[in-house]
Coordinates of C-alpha atoms and ligand atoms in Angstrom, one line a residue:
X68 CA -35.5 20.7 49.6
X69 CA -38.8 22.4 49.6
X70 CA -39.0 24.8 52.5
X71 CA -41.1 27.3 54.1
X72 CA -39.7 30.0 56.3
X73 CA -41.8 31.8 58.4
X74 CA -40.9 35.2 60.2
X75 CA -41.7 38.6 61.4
X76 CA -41.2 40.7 57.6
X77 CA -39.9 44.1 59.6
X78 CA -36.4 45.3 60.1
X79 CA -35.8 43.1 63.5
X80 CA -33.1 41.0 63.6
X81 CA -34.9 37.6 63.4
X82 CA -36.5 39.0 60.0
X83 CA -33.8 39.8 59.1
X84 CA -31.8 36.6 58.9
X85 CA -34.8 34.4 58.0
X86 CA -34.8 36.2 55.4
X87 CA -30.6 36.3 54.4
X88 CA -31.0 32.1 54.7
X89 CA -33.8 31.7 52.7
X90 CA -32.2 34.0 50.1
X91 CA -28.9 32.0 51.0
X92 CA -31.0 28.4 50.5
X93 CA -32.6 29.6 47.2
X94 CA -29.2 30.3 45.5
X95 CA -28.0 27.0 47.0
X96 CA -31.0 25.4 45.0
X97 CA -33.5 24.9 47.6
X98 CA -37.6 26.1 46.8
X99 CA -37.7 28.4 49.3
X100 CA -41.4 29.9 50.1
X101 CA -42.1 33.1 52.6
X102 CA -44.9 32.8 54.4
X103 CA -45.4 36.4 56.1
X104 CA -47.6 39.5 56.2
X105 CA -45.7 41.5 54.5
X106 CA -43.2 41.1 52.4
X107 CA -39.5 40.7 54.5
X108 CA -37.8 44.4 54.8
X109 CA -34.5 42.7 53.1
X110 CA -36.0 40.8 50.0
X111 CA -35.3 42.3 47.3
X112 CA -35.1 41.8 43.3
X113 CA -36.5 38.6 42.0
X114 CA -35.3 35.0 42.8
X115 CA -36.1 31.9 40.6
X116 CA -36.0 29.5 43.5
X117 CA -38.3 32.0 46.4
X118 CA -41.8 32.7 46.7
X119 CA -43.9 34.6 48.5
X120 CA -46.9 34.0 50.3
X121 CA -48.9 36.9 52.2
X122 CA -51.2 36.4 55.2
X123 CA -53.8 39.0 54.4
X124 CA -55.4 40.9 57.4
X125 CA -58.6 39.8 59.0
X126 CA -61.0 42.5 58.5
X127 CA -64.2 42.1 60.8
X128 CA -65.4 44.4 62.8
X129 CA -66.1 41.7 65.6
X130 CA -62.2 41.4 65.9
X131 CA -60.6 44.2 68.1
X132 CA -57.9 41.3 68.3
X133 CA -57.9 40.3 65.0
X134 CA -56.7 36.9 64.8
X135 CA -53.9 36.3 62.7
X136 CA -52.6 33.2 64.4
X137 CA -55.7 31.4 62.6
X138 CA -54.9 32.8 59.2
X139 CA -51.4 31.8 59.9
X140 CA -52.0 28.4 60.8
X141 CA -54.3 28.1 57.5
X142 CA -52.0 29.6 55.0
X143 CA -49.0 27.0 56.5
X144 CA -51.7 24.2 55.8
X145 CA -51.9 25.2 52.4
X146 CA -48.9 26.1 51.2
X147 CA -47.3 23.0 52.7
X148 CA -49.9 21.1 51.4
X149 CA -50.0 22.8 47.6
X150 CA -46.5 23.8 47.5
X151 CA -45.4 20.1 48.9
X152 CA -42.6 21.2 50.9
X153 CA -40.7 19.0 53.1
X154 CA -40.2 21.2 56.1
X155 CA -41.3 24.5 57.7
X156 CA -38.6 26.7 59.6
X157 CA -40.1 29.0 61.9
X158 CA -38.4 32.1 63.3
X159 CA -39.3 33.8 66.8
X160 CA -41.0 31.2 69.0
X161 CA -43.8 33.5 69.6
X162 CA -46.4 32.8 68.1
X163 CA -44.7 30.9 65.3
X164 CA -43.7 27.7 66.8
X165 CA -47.7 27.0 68.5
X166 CA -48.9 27.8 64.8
X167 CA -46.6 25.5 63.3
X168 CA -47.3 22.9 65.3
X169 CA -51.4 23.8 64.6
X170 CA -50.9 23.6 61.0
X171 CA -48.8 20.3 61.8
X172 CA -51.9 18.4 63.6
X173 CA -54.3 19.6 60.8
X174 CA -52.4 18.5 58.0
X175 CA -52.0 15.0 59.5
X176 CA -55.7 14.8 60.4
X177 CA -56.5 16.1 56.9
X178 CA -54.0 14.3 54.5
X179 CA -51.4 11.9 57.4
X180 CA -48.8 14.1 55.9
X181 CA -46.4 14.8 58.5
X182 CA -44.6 18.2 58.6
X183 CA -42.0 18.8 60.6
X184 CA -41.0 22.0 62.2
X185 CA -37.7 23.8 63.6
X186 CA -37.9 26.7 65.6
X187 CA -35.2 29.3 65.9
X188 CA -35.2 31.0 68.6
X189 CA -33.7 34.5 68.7
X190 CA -33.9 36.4 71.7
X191 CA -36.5 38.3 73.2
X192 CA -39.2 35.6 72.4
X193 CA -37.2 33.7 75.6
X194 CA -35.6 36.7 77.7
X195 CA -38.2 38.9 77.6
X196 CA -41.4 38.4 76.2
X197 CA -41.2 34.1 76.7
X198 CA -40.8 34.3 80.2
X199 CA -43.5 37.0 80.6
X200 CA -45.3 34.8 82.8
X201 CA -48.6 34.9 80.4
X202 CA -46.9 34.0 77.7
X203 CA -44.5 31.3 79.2
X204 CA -46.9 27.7 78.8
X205 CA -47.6 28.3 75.4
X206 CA -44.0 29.3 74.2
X207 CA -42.7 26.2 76.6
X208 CA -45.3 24.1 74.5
X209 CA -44.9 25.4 71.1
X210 CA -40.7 24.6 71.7
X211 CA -41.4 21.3 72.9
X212 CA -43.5 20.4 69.9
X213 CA -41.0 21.5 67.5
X214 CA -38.9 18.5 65.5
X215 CA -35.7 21.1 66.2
X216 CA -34.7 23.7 67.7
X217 CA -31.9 26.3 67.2
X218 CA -30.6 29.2 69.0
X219 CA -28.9 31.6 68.1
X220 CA -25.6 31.9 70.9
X221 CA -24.8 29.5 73.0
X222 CA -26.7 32.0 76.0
X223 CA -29.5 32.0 74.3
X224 CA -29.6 28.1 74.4
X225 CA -28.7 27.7 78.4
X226 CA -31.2 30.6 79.1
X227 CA -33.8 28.7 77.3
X228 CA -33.2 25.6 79.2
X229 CA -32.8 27.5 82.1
X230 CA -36.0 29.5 82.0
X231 CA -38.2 26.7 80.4
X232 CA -36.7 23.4 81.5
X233 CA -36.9 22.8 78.3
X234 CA -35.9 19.0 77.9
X235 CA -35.0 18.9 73.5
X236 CA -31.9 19.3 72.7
X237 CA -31.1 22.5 71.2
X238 CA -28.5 23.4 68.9
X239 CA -26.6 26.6 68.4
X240 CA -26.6 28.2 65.1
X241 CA -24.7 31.4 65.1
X242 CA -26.3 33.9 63.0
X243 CA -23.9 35.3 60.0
X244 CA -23.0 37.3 57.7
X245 CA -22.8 37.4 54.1
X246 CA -20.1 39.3 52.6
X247 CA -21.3 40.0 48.8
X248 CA -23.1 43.0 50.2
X249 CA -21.7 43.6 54.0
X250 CA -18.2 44.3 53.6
X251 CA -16.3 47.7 53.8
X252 CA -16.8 50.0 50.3
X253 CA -15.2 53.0 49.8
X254 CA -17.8 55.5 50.1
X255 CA -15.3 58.5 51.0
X256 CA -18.0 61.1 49.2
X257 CA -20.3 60.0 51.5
X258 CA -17.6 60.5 54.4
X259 CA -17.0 64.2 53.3
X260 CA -20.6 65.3 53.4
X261 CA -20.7 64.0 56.8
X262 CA -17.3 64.8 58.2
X263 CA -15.9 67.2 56.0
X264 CA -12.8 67.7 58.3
X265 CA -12.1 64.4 59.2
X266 CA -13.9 64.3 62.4
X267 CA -14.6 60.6 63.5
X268 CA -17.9 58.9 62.8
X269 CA -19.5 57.0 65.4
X270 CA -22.7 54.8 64.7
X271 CA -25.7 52.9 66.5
X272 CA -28.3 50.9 64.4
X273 CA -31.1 49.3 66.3
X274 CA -35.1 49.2 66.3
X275 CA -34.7 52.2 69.7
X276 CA -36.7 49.7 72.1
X277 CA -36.0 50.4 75.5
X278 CA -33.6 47.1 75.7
X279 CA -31.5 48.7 73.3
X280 CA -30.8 51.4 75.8
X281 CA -30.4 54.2 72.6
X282 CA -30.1 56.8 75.6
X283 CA -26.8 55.2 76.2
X284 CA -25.4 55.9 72.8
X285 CA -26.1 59.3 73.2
X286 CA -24.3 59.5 76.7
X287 CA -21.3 58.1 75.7
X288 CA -20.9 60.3 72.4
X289 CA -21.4 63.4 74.1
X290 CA -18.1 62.0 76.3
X291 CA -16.8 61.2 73.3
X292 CA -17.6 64.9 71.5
X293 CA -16.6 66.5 74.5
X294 CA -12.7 65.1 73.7
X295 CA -12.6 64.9 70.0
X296 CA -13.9 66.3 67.0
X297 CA -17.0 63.7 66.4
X298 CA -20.2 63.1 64.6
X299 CA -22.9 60.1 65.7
X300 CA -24.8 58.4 63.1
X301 CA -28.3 57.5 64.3
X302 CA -29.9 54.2 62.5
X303 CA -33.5 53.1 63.1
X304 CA -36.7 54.3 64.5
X305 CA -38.8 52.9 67.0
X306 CA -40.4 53.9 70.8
X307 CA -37.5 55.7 72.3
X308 CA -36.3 57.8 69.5
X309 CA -38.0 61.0 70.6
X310 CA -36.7 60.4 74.0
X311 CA -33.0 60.3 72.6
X312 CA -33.8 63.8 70.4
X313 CA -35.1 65.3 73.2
X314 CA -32.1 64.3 75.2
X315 CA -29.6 65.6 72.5
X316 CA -31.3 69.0 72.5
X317 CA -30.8 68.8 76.4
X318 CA -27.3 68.1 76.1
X319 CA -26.9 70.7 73.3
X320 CA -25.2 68.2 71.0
X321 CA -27.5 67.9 68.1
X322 CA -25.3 69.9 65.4
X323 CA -23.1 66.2 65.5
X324 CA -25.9 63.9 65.6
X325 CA -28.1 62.5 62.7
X326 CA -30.9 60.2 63.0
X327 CA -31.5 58.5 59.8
X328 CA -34.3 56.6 60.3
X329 CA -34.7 52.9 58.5
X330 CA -32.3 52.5 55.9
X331 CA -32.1 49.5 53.8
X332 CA -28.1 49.8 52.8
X333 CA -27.1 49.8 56.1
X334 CA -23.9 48.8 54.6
X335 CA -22.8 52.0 53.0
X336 CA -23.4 53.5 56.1
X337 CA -20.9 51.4 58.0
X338 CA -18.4 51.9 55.4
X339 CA -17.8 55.4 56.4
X340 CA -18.1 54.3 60.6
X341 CA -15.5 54.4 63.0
X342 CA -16.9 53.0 65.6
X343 CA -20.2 51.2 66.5
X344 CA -22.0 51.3 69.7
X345 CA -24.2 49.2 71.0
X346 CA -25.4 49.2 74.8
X347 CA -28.7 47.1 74.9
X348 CA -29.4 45.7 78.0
X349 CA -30.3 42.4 76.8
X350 CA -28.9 41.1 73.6
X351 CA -29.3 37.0 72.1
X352 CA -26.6 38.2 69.9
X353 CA -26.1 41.5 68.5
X354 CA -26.4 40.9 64.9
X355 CA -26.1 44.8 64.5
X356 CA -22.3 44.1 66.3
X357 CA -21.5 41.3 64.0
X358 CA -22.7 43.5 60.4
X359 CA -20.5 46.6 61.9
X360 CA -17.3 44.0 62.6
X361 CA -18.2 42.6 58.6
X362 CA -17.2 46.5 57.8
X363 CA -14.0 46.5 59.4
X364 CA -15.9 48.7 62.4
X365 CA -14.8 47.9 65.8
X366 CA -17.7 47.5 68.3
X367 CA -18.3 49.3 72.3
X368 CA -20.5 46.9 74.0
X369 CA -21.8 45.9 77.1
X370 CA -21.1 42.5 77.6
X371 CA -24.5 41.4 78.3
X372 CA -26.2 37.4 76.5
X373 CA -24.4 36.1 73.9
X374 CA -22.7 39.6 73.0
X375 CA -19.1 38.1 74.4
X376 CA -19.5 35.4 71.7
X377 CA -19.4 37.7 69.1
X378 CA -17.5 40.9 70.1
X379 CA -14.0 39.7 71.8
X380 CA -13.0 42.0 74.7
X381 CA -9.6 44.0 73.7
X382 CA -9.5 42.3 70.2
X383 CA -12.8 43.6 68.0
X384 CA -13.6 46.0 70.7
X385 CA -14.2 46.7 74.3
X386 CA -17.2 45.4 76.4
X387 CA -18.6 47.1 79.7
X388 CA -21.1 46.6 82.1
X389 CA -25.0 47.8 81.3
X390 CA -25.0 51.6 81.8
X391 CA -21.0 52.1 81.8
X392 CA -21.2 55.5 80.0
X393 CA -17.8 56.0 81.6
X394 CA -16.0 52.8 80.9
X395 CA -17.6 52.9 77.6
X396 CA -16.4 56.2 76.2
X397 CA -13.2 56.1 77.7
X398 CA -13.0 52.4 75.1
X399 CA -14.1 54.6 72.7
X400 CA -11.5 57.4 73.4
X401 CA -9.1 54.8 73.7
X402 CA -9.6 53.2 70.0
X403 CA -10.4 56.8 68.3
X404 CA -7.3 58.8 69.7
X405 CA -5.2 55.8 68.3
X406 CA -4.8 55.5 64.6
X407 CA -3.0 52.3 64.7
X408 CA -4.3 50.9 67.3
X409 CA -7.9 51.6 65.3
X410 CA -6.8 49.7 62.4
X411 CA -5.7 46.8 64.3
X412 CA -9.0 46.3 66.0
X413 CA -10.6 47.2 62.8
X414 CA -8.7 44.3 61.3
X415 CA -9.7 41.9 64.0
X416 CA -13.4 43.0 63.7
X417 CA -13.0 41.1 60.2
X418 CA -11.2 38.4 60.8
X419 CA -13.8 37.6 63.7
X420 CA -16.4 38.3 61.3
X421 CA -15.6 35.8 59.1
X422 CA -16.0 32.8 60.8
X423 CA -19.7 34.2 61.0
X424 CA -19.7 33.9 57.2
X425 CA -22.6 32.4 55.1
X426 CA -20.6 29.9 53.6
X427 CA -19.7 28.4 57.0
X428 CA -23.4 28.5 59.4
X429 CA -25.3 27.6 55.5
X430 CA -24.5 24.5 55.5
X431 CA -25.3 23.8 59.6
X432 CA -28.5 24.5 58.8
X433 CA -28.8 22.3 56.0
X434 CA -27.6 19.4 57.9
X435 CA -29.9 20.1 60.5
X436 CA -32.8 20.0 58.6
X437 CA -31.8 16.6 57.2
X438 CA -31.4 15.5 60.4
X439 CA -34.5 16.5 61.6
X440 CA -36.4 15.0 58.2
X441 CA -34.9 11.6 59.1
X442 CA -35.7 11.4 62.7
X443 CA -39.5 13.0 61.1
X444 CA -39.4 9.6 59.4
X445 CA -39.5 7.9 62.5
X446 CA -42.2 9.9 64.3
X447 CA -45.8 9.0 65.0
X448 CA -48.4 11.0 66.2
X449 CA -50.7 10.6 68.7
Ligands
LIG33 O1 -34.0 43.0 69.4 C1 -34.0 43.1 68.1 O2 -33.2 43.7 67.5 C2 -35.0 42.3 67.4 C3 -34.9 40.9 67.7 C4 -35.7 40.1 66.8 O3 -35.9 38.9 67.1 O4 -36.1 40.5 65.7 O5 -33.5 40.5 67.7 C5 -33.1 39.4 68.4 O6 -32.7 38.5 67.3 C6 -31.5 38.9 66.6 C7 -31.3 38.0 65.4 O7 -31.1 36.7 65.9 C8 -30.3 39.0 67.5 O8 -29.2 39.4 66.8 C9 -30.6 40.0 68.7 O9 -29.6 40.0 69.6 C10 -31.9 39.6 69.4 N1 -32.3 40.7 70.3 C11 -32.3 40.6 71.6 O10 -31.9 39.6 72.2 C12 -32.6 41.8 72.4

């Protein structure tokens, strides 16, 4: 199949894993093409069967807003049209499922080739920023329009239906995980220059949006520090970083915490981890949860949106209400002060893992995009 993936090219996770299953599609023999402004955080090396294709800014100094959606919508008409795919997946509704369906109507006005489109939706394009009332019509359109639709947890798909009245059907397609590169290394060098006396390594990775509730982590380590020898590992960057520096000095705990910043081998960080936090106040998901459990790292969660599907309470972890800092470091406390009850849950965390693998949620997609070709087949537009 010839297939174009389009998605946001940063570090979030909807980049993220249209960009693992396009890489996933290429090496299953599918032409995959990347249509993005930037090239996606986690493509890397050369692939034979992927391409790359780069909506350049719109420089103009009419344009305080400058409009990317139209550059968008004209690079999909092209590449679908010189490219010849079959089928455009978009990730994040916003704005990618309106363009799609844009570059759909042009190209059958301009050629009666008809392309069709699945969405995937992946979080906060429905929870918070679809049902923003200003945005809502257009994202309820552009998901209407679209030939499928996926979601990403079983929440994601009633909230969707719930909050839109969406009438499509939507199908669940659990994010995963692929275990060539996200599973536990030993990296015990690494855990020495960190730990040097064997001091327990906690670890948060998100983009620090206020969802995310980063504050949190830092709450519950200090708990956590307060009890045991610990240090807290501090992946990511984004608007309330500062606030959670700041907040560390205040609580005069910043000898055991490092903030790291982006990293692109999250996974050799997670191979010296612990523990994982991860408090957000909202999650689809938690693909951050499910890459820690790939490592053998048991997960402290609040039990918030699809977050239950992935992170089993009192078997890869422990789940708490949103804002818990007590129930939450005394999970923590619970699984740290425990060797072997650690490597049970650490255990679990894998086994759970695994039926998030690549090789297993691959192959839904696949069939759902021949499904969706063969009921295109039967469509006619208006
Ligand atoms: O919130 C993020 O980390 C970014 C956001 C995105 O779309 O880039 O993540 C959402 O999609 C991820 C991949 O499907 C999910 O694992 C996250 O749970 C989801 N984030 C939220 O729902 C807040």
């Amino acid at each position: 199949m010839r297939i174009g993936i389009v998605c946001y090219p940063t570090f979030g996770g909807s980049g993220v894993v249209a960009t693992e299953l396009g890489m996933g599609l290429a090496r299953k023999g599918h032409e995959v093409h990347f249509i993005t402004y930037a090239r996606p955080a986690r493509l890397s090396g050369f692939h034979a069967n992927i391409s790359l294709h780069e909506v350049g800014d719109v420089n103009y100094p009419l344009f305080e807003y400058p409009p990317y959606d139209t550059k968008l919508s004209s690079k999909l008409v092209d590449v679908v049209k010189y490219e010849n795919l079959d089928l455009l997946h978009v990730h994040y509704a916003i704005p990618h499922a309106t363009i799609a369906f844009l570059a759909q109507q042009i190209l059958w006005e301009e050629t009666h080739k008809y392309i069709p489109f699945v969405t995937t939706l992946h979080g906060t394009d429905i929870t918070l920023v679809g049902s923003d009332h200003s945005f809502a019509s257009t994202v309820k359109f552009g998901i209407g329009r679209s030939d499928g639709i996926t979601a990403v947890s079983q929440f994601l798909k009633e909230e969707t239906e719930k909050v839109f009245g969406v009438q499509n059907d939507i199908r669940v397609i659990y994010n995963f995980i692929d275990f060539d590169r996200f599973s536990k290394s030993n990296k015990e060098h690494f855990r020495r220059a960190i730990a040097p006396d064997g001091e327990k390594i906690i670890m948060h990775t998100s983009n620090f949006r206020s969802v995310k509730r980063a504050e949190d982590v830092i709450r519950v380590f200090k708990k956590i520090k307060d009890v045991i020898p610990a240090h807290l590992l501090m992946i990511g960057d984004g608007p309330e970083r500062q606030n959670c520096e700041q907040l560390c000095r205040q609580l005069g705990i910043c000898d055991n915490i490092r903030f790291l910043g982006k990293q692109g081998a999250i996974e050799e960080l997670l191979a010296i981890a612990d523990l994982f936090i991860l408090p957000s106040e909202n999650e689809s998901f938690g693909l951050a949860a499910l890459e820690a459990m790939a490592c053998e790292v048991p997960v402290i969660s609040t039990n918030v949106g699809g977050i239950p599907e992935v992170n089993i309470e009192g078997v890869t972890g422990f789940l708490s209400e949103v804002g818990d800092i007590d129930h939450m470091a005394a999970n923590a406390l619970k699984l740290l002060q425990n060797d072997d009850l650690l490597i049970k849950f650490r255990k679990n965390a894998l086994a759970q893992a695994q039926r998030f693998s690549i090789e297993n949620i691959l192959p839904q997609y696949e069939s759902y995009y021949e499904e969706v070709l063969k009921n295109a087949h039967a469509k006619t537009l208006v």
